[in-house]
C-alpha positions as CSV (number, residue, x, y, z in Angstrom):
1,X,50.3,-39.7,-13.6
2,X,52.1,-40.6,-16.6
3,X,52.6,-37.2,-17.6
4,X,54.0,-36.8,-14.2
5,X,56.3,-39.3,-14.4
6,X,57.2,-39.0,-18.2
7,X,61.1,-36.9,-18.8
8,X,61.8,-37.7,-15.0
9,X,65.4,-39.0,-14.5
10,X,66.7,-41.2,-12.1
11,X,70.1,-41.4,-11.8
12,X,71.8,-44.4,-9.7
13,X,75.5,-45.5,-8.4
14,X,75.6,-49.6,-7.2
15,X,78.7,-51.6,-7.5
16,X,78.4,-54.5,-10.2
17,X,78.1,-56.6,-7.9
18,X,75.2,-55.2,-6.0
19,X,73.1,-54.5,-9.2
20,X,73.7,-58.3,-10.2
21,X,72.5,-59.3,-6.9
22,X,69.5,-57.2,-7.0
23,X,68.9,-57.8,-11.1
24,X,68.7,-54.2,-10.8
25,X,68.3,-53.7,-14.8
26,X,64.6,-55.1,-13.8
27,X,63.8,-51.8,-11.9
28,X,65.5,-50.0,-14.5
29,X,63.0,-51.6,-17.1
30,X,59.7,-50.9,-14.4
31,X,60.6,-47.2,-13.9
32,X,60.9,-47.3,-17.9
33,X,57.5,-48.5,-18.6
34,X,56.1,-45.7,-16.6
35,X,58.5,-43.0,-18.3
36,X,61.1,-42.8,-15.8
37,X,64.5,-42.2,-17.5
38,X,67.0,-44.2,-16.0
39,X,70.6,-43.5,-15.8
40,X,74.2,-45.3,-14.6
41,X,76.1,-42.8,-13.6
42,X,79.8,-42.7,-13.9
43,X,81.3,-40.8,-11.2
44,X,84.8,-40.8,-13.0
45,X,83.0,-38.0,-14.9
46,X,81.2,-34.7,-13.8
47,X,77.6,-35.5,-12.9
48,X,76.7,-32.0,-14.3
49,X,77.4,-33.7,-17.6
50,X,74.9,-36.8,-16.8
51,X,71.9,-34.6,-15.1
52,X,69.9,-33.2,-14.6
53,X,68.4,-35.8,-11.7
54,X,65.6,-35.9,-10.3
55,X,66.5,-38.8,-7.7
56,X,70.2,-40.2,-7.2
57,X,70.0,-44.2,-5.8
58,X,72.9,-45.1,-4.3
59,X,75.3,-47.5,-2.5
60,X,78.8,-45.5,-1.9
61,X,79.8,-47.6,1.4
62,X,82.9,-49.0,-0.7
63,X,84.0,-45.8,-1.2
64,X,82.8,-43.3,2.0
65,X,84.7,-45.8,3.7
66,X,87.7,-45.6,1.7
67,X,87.6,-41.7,1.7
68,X,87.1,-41.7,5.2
69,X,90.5,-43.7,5.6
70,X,91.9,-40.9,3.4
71,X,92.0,-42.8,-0.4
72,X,92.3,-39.8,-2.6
73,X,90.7,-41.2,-5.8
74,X,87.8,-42.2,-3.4
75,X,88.2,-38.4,-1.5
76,X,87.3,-37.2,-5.2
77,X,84.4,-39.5,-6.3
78,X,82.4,-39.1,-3.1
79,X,83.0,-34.7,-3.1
80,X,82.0,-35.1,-6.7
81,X,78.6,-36.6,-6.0
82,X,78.1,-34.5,-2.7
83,X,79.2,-31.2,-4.6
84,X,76.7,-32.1,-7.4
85,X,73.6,-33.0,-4.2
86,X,74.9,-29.3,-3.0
87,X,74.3,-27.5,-6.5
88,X,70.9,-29.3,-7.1
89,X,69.2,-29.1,-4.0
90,X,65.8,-29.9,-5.4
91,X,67.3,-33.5,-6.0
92,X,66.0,-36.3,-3.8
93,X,69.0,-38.2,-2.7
94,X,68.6,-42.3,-1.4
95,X,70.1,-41.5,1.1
96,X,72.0,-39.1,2.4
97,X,75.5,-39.3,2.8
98,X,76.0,-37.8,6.5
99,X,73.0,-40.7,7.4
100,X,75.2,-43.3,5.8
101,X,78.3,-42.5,7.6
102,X,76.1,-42.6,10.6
103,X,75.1,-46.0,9.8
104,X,78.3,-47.7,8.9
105,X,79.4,-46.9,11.8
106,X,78.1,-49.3,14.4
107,X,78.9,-47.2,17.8
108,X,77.0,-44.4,16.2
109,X,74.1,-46.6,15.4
110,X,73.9,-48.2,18.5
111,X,73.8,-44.8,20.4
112,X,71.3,-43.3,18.0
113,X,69.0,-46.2,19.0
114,X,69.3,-45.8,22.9
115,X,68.3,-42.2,22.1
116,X,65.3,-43.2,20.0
117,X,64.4,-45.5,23.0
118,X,64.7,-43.3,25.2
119,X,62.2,-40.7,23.2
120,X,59.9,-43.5,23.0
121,X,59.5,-44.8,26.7
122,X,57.8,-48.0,25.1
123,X,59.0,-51.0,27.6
124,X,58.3,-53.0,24.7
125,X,61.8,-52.1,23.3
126,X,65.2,-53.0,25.5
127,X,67.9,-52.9,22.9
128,X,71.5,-54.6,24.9
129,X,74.2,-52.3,26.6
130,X,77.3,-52.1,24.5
131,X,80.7,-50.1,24.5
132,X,83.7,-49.4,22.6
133,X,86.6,-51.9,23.3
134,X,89.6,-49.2,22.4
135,X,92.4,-50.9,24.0
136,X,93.6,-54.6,25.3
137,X,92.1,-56.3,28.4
138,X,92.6,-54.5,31.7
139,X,91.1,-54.2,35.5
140,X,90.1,-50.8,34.6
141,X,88.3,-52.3,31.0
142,X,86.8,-54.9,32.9
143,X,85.4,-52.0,35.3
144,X,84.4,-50.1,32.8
145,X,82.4,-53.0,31.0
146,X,80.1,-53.7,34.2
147,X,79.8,-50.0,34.8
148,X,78.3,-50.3,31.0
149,X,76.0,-52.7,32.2
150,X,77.4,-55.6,30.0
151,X,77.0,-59.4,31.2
152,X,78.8,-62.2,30.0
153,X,78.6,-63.8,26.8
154,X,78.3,-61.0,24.9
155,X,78.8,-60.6,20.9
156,X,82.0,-58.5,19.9
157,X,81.6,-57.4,16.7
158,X,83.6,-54.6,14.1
159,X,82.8,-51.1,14.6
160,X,81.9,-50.5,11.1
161,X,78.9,-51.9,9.7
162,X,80.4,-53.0,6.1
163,X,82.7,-55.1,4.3
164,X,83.8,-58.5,4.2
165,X,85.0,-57.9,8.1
166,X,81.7,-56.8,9.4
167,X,79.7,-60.1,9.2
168,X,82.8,-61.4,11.4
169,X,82.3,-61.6,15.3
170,X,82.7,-63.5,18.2
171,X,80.8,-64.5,21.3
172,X,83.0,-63.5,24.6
173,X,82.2,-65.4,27.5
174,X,84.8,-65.1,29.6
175,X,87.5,-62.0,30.8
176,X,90.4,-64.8,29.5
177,X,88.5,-64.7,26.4
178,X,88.8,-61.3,25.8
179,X,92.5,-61.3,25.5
180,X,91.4,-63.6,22.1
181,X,90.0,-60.0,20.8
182,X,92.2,-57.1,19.3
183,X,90.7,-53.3,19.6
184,X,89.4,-51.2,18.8
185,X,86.0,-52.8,18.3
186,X,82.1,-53.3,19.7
187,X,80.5,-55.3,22.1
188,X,77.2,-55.8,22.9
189,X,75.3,-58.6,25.4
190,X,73.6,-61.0,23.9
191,X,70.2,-61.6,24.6
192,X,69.1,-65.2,24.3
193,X,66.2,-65.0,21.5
194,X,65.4,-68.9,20.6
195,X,67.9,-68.8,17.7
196,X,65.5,-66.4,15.6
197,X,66.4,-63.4,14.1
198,X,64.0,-60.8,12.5
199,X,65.2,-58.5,9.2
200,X,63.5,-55.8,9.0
201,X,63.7,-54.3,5.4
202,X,62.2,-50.6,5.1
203,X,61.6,-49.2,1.5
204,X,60.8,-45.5,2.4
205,X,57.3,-45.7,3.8
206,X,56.7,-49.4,3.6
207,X,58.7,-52.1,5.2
208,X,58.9,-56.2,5.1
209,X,59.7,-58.1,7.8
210,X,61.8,-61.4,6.9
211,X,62.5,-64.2,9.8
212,X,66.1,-65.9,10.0
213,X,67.8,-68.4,11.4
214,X,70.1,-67.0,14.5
215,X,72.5,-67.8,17.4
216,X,71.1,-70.5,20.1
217,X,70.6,-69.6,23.5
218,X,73.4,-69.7,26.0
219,X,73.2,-69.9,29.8
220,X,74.2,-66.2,31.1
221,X,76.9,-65.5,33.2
222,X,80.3,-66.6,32.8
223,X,81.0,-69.6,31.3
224,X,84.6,-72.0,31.3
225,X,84.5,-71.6,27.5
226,X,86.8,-70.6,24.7
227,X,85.0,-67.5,22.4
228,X,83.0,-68.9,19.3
229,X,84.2,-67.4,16.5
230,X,81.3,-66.8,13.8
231,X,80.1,-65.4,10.1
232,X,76.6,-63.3,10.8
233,X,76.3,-63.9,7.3
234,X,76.5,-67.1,7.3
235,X,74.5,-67.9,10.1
236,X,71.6,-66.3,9.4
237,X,71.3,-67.3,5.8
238,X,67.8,-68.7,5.4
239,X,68.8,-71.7,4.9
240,X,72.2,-71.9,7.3
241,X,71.9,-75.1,9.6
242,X,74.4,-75.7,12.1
243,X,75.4,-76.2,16.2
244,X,75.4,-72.8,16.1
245,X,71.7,-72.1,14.9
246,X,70.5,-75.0,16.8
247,X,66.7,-74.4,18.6
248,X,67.0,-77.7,21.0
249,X,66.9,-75.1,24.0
250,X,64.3,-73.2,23.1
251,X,62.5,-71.5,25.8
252,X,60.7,-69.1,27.5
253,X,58.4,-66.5,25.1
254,X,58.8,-67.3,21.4
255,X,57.0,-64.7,19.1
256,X,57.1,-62.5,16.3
257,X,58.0,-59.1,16.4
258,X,54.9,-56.5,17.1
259,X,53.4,-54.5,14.3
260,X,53.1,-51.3,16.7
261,X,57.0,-51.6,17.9
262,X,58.6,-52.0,14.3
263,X,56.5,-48.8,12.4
264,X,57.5,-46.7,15.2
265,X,61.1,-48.3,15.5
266,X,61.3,-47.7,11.9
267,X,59.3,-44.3,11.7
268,X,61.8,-42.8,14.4
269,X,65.1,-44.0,12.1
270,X,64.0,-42.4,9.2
271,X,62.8,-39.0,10.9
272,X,66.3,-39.2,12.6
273,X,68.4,-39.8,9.7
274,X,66.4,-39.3,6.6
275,X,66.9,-42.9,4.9
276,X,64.8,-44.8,2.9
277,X,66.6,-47.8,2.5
278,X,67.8,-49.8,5.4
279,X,67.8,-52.5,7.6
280,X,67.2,-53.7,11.2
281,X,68.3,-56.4,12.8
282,X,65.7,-57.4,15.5
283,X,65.7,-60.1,18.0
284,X,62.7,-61.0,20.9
285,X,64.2,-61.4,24.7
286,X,62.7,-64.7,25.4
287,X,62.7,-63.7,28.9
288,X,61.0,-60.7,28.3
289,X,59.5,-60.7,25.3
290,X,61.1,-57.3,24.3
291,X,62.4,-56.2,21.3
292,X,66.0,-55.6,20.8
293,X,67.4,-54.0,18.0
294,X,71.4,-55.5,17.5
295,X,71.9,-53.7,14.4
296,X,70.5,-50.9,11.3
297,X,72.3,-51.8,7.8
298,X,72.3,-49.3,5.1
299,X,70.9,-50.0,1.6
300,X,70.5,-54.0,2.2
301,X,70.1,-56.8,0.3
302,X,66.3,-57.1,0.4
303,X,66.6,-60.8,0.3
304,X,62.9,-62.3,0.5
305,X,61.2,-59.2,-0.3
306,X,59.6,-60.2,-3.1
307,X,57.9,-56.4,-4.2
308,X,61.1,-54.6,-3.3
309,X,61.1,-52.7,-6.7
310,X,57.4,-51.9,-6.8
311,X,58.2,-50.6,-3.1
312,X,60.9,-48.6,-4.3
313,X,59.3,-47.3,-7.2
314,X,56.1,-46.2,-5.2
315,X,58.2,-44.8,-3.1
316,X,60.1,-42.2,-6.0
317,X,57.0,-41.5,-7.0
318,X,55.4,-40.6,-3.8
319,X,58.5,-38.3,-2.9
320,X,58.6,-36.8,-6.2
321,X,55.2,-36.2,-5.7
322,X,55.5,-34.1,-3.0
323,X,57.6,-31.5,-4.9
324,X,55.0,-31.5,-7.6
325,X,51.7,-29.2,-7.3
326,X,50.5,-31.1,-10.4
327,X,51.0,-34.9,-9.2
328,X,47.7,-36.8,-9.9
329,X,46.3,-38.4,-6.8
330,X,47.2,-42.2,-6.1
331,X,43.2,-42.8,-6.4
332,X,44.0,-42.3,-9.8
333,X,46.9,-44.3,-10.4
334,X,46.5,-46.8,-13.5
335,X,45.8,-50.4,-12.2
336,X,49.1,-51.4,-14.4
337,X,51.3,-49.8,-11.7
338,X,51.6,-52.0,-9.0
339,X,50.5,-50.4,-5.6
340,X,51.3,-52.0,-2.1
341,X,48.4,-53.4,-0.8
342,X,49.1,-52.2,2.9
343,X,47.4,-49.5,4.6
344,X,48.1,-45.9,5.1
345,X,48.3,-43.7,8.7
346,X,45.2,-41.9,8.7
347,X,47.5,-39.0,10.7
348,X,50.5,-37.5,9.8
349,X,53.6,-37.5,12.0
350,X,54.4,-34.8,14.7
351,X,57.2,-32.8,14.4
352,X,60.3,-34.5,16.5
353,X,63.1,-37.2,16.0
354,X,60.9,-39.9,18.1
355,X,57.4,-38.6,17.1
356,X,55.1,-41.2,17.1
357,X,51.5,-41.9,15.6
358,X,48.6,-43.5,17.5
359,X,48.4,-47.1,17.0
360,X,46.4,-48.7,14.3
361,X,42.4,-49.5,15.8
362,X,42.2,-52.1,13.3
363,X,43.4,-55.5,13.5
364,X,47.0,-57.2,12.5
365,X,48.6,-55.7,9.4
366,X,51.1,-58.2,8.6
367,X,50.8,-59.7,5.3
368,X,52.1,-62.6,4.0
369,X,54.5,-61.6,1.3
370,X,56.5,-65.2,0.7
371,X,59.7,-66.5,1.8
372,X,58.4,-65.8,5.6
373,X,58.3,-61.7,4.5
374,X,55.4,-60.4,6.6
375,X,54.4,-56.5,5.0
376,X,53.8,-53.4,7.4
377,X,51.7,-50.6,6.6
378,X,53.0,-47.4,5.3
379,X,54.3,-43.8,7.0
380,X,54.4,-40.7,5.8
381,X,58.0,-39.1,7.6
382,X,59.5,-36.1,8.1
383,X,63.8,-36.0,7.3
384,X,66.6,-34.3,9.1
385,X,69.9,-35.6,7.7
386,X,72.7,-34.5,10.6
387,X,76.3,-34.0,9.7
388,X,78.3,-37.2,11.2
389,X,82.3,-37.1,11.7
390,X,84.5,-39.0,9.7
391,X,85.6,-42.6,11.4
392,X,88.0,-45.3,11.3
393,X,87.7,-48.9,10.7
394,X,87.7,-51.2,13.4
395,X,88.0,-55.6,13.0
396,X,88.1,-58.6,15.8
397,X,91.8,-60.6,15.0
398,X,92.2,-64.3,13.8
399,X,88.8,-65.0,11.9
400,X,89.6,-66.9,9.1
401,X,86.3,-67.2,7.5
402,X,85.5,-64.4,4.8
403,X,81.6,-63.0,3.8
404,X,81.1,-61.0,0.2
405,X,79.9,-57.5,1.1
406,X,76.5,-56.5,-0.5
């Protein structure tokens, strides 16, 4: 395996910010021991110059966003590196950036779930109705919001997924509160969920599943209440505390997400889109007991996932792999890489966007991984990476509290 691995090149884009946050220069020093060449690319010059690659790592949501919205120095960085993934076909690409439009943008997200529910007919999963808010408050909007399904409270949010704006939202429990709310953004019901929220963190074919603190219950229907006003970010920091977080009112079913709903959940995403590094957001009806996924993050912070780099580096070497007839077996692996200790499908996927494999006939694979991560098993998945349409950015008015994007 080292002669595998020795002369390959990784090359890898993250803002300053994001490889401080991640002490990234630690996976730069892993994939080093092993033989991995690793290289900061600088996308003010051509990449022709800095290959060849054998895997780009990246986190371009600054600037897709900012060429989407027509920036012309950001137009020209982002058609450099997709030029360059066009001419090198052969390079493996984390992730995709058609999937990543896809994701930052929320309504997209939101519909590509339905779909993937829909494909998987498991009444296990009941993600909330949501629509597009595209203009002010109106007979016909307030029509066109119960033909939606939506109930009062529900969470309005900004349609794109990213950025100091995103983590800023509001809970909407009346029509008169609605006129607090400037389109174009989401909303979405809330689902009461005993103030716990679930972060799912998938690392190609392995995954860690990290509880939260979240919103409290609220009684549904209407309410004679002014909106709430909120920071996701700061509310479900692990160690946020507040009225808002409170679990006084807890009741109904209180669990943790199931094993079998998450793989698939996360095993349909990546056949859909391709990714390998992303988040879900998932929350347990405790009226139900059914999953609900409220949102999918690209490239997240992996906060509490303590192996994140040896994921990510088993990862690379399992897809490179793949495009090597001369990879030595993972039987074989020296005992100095470290290996994920969870278990692999004994089948490979079916062809499909929502295939699915049978479930597991052994007992619970979570593992305790610290910090309340629990470790799913791996999947082996397939990719199709769609072409999405450029969009716009969308933000909820007067919220005066600010969150750092990742």
């Amino acid at each position: 395996m080292q002669t595998f691995l020795k002369g390959r090149r990784v090359g890898y884009w993250l803002s300053e910010k994001k490889m401080k946050k991640l002490n990234f220069q630690a996976f730069a020093d892993l994939c080093r021991k092993r033989g991995i060449e690793v290289v900061q690319l600088d996308l003010s010059q051509p990449l022709e110059e800095q290959g060849p690659l054998d895997v780009i790592i990246h986190k371009l949501t600054d600037l897709i966003l900012e060429a989407d919205q027509n920036d012309s120095q950001a137009v020209l960085l982002v058609q450099r590196v997709q030029d360059y993934i066009d001419a090198h076909p052969e390079t493996i690409v984390l992730d995709p950036l058609p999937a990543i439009r896809t994701l930052l943008d929320r309504c997209k997200s939101y519909q590509l779930i339905h779909r993937i529910e829909s494909c998987m007919q498991d009444e296990r999963i009941c993600s909330p109705p949501f629509m597009v808010l595209n203009t002010d408050c109106s007979p016909d909007v307030l029509e066109q919001i119960k033909r939606q399904g939506l109930t009062f409270p529900f969470i309005c949010k900004t349609r794109v997924a990213h950025g100091t704006s995103s983590h800023e939202m509001a809970i909407i429990f009346s029509e008169e509160d609605l006129n607090d709310v400037k389109p174009p953004c989401v909303i979405q019901s809330f689902i009461n969920h005993n103030a716990v929220l679930y972060k799912v963190f998938v690392v190609g074919d392995s995954y860690t599943v990290v509880e939260r603190p979240s919103l409290k219950n609220f009684p549904a229907g209407p309410a004679d209440r002014k909106a709430i006003f909120f920071n996701s970010h700061n509310v479900s920091k692990p160690e946020s505390s507040s009225d808002l977080t409170t679990r006084e009112n807890v009741e109904g079913v209180s669990q943790p997400p199931n094993d079998d709903v998450i793989r698939e959940l996360s095993r349909s995403l990546r056949q859909a889109l391709g990714v390998s590094l992303f988040g879900i957001d998932v929350i347990i009806n405790n009226q139900t007991g059914q999953h609900a996924v409220i949102d999918i993050n690209a490239f997240p912070g992996y906060e509490g996932v303590p192996e994140f780099f040896n994921d990510l580096l088993n990862h690379i070497t399992s897809v490179l792999q793949s495009h090597s007839p001369d990879f030595t077996p993972a039987s074989e692996q020296p005992k100095s890489l470290p290996v994920s200790t969870t278990v692999p499908n004994a089948a490979p996927p079916a062809p499909g966007c929502c295939s699915m494999l049978g479930k597991e006939a052994s007992g619970s694979p979570w593992i305790v991984e610290g910090d309340g991560g629990l470790k799913g098993p791996r999947q082996r998945l397939g990719c199709n990476t769609a072409m999405s349409p450029n969009f716009q950015q969308h933000c909820v008015s007067t919220i005066a509290t600010k969150a750092s994007s990742q």
